[in-house]
mmCIF file of C-alpha atoms in Angstrom:
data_model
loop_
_atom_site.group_PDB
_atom_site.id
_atom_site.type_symbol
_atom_site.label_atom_id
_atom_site.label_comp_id
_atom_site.label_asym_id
_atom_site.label_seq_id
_atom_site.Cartn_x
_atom_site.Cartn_y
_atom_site.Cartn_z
ATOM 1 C CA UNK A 12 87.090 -160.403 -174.171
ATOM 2 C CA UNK A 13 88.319 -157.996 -177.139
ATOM 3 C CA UNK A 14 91.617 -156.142 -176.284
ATOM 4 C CA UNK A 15 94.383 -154.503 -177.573
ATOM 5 C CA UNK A 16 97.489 -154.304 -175.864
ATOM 6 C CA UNK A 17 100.466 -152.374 -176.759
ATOM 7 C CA UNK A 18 103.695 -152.867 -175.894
ATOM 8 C CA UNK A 19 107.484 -151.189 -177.053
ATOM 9 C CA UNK A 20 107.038 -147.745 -175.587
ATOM 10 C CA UNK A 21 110.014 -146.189 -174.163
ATOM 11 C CA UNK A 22 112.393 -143.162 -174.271
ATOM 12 C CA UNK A 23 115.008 -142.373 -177.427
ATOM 13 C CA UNK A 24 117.492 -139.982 -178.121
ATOM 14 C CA UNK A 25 116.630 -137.312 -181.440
ATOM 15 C CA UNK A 26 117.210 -139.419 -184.050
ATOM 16 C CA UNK A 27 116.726 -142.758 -182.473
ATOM 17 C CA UNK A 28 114.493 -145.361 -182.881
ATOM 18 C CA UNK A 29 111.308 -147.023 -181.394
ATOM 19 C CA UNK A 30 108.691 -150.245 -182.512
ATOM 20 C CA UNK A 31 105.541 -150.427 -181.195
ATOM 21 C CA UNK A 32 103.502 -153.489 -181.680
ATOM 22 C CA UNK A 33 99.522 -153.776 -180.623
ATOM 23 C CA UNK A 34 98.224 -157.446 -180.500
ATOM 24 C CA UNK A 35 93.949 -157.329 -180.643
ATOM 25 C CA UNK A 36 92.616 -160.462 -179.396
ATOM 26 C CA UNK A 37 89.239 -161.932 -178.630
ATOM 27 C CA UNK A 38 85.873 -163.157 -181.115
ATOM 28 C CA UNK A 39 87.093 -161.376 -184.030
ATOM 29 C CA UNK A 40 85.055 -161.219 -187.028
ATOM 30 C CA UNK A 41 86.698 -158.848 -188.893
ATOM 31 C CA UNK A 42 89.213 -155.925 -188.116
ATOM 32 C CA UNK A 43 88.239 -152.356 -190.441
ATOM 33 C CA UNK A 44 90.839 -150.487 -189.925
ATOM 34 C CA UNK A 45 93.874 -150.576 -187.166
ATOM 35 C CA UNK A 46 96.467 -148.287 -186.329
ATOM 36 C CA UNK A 47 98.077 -145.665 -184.094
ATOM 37 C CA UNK A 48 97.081 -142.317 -182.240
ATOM 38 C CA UNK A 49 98.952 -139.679 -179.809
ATOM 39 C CA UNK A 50 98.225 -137.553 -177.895
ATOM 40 C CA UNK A 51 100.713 -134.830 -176.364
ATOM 41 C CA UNK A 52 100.428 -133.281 -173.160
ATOM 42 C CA UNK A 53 98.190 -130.151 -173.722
ATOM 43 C CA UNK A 54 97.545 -130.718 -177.349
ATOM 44 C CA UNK A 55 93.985 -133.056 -179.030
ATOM 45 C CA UNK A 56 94.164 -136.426 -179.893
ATOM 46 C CA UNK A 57 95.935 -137.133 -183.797
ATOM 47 C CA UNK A 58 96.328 -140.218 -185.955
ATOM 48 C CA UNK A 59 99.623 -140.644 -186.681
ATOM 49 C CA UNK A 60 98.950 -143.806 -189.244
ATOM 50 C CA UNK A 61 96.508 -146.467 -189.553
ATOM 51 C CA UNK A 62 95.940 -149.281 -192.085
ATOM 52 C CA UNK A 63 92.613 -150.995 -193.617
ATOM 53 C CA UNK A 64 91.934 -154.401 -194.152
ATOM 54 C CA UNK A 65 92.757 -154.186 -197.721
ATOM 55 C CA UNK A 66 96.201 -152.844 -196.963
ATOM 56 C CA UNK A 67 95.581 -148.971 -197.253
ATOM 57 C CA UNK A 68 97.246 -147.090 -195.434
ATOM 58 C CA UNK A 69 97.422 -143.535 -194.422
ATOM 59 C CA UNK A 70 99.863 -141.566 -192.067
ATOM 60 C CA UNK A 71 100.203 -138.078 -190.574
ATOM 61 C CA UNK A 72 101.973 -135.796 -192.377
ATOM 62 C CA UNK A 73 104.012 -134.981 -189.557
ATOM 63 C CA UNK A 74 105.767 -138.363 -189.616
ATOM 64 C CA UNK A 75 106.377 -139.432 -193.390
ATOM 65 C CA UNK A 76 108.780 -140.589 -194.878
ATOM 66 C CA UNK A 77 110.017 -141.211 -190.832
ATOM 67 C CA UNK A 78 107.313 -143.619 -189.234
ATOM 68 C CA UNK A 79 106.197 -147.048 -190.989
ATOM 69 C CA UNK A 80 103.265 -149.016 -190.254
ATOM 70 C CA UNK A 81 102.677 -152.555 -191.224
ATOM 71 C CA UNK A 82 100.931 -155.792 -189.291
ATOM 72 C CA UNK A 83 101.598 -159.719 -189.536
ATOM 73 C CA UNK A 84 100.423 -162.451 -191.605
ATOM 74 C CA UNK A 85 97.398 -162.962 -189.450
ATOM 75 C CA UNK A 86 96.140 -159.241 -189.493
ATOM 76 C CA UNK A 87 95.780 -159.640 -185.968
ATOM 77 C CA UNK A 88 98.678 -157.419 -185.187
ATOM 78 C CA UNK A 89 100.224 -153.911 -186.162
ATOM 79 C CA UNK A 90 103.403 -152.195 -185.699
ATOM 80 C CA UNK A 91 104.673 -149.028 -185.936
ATOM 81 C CA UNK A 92 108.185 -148.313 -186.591
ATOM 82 C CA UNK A 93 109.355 -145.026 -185.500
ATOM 83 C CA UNK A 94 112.394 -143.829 -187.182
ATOM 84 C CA UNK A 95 114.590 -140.047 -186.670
ATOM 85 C CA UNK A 96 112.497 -139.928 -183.449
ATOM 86 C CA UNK A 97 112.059 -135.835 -182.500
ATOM 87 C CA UNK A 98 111.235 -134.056 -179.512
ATOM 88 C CA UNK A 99 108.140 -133.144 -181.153
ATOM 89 C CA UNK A 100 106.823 -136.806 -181.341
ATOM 90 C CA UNK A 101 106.660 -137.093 -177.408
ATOM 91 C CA UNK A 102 103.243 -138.111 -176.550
ATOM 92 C CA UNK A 103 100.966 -141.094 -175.453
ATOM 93 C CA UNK A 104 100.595 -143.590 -178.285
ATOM 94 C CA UNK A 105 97.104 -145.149 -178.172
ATOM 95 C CA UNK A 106 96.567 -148.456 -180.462
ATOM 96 C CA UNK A 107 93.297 -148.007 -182.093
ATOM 97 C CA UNK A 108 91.540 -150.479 -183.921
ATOM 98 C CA UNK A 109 87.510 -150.122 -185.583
ATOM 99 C CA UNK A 110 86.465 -154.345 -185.017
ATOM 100 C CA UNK A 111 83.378 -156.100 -186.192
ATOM 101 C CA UNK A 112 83.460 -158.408 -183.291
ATOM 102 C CA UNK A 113 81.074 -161.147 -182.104
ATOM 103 C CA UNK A 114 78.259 -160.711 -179.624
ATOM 104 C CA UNK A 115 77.086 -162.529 -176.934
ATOM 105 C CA UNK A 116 73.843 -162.915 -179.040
ATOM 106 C CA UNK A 117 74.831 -166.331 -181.129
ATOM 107 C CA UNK A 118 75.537 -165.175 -184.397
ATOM 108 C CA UNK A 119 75.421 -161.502 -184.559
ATOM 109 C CA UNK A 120 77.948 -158.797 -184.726
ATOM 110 C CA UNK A 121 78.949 -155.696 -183.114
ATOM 111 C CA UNK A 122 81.248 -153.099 -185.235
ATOM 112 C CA UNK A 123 83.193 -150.550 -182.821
ATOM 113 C CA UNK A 124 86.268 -148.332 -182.099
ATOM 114 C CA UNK A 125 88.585 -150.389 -179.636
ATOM 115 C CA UNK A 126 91.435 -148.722 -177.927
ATOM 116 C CA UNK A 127 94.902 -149.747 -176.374
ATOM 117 C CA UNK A 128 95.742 -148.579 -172.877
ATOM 118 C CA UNK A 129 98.651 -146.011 -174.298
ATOM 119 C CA UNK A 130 101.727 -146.100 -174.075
ATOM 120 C CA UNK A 131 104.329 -143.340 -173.749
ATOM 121 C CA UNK A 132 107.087 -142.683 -176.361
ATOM 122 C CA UNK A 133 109.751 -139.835 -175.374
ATOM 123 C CA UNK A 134 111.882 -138.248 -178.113
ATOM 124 C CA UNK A 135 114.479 -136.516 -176.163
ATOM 125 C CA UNK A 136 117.045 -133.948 -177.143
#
């Protein structure tokens, strides 16, 4: 039942502009940390930014000062805006989110890493 899904992929020119938003849905009990990943063809896995539940947040250095991350008044979704897109920031963005969620077993919890499906971002020149 637990699921992110990601949505506001697409291509840009240099310098352009993308959001991406990730919704997590499902028995909730309590969601860590949530944020963003890519991964570029050929190259490992990154974080590019995530934010904890108390509103921490850390990014890549890569994208400073370019890339903002924030979520809604529920906490139940994040967004990343992706500002002075480069060539460099082609890749598959995966929504990752580390959920205490509840278990089949009445009134217990489960605490995991959840993942989005990806979606692909192209910074062209």
């Amino acid at each position: 039942q637990v699921q992110l899904v990601e949505s506001g992929g697409g291509l840009a020119q240099a310098g352009g502009s993308l959001r991406l938003s990730c919704a997590a849905s499902g028995n909730i009990f309590r969601i860590d940390h949530m944020g963003w990943y890519r991964q570029a063809t050929g190259k490992q896995r990154e974080l590019v930014a995530h934010i904890t539940h108390d509103g921490s947040i850390i990014y890549a250095d890569s994208v400073k000062a370019r890339f903002t991350i924030s979520r809604d008044n529920a906490e139940t979704t994040v967004y990343l805006q992706m500002n002075s897109l480069k060539p460099e920031d082609t890749a598959v963005y995966y929504c990752n989110a580390f959920m205490s969620v509840h278990t089949q077993v009445m009134g217990r919890i489960s605490s995991n890493d959840y993942w989005g499906q990806g979606t692909q971002v192209t910074g062209s020149s």
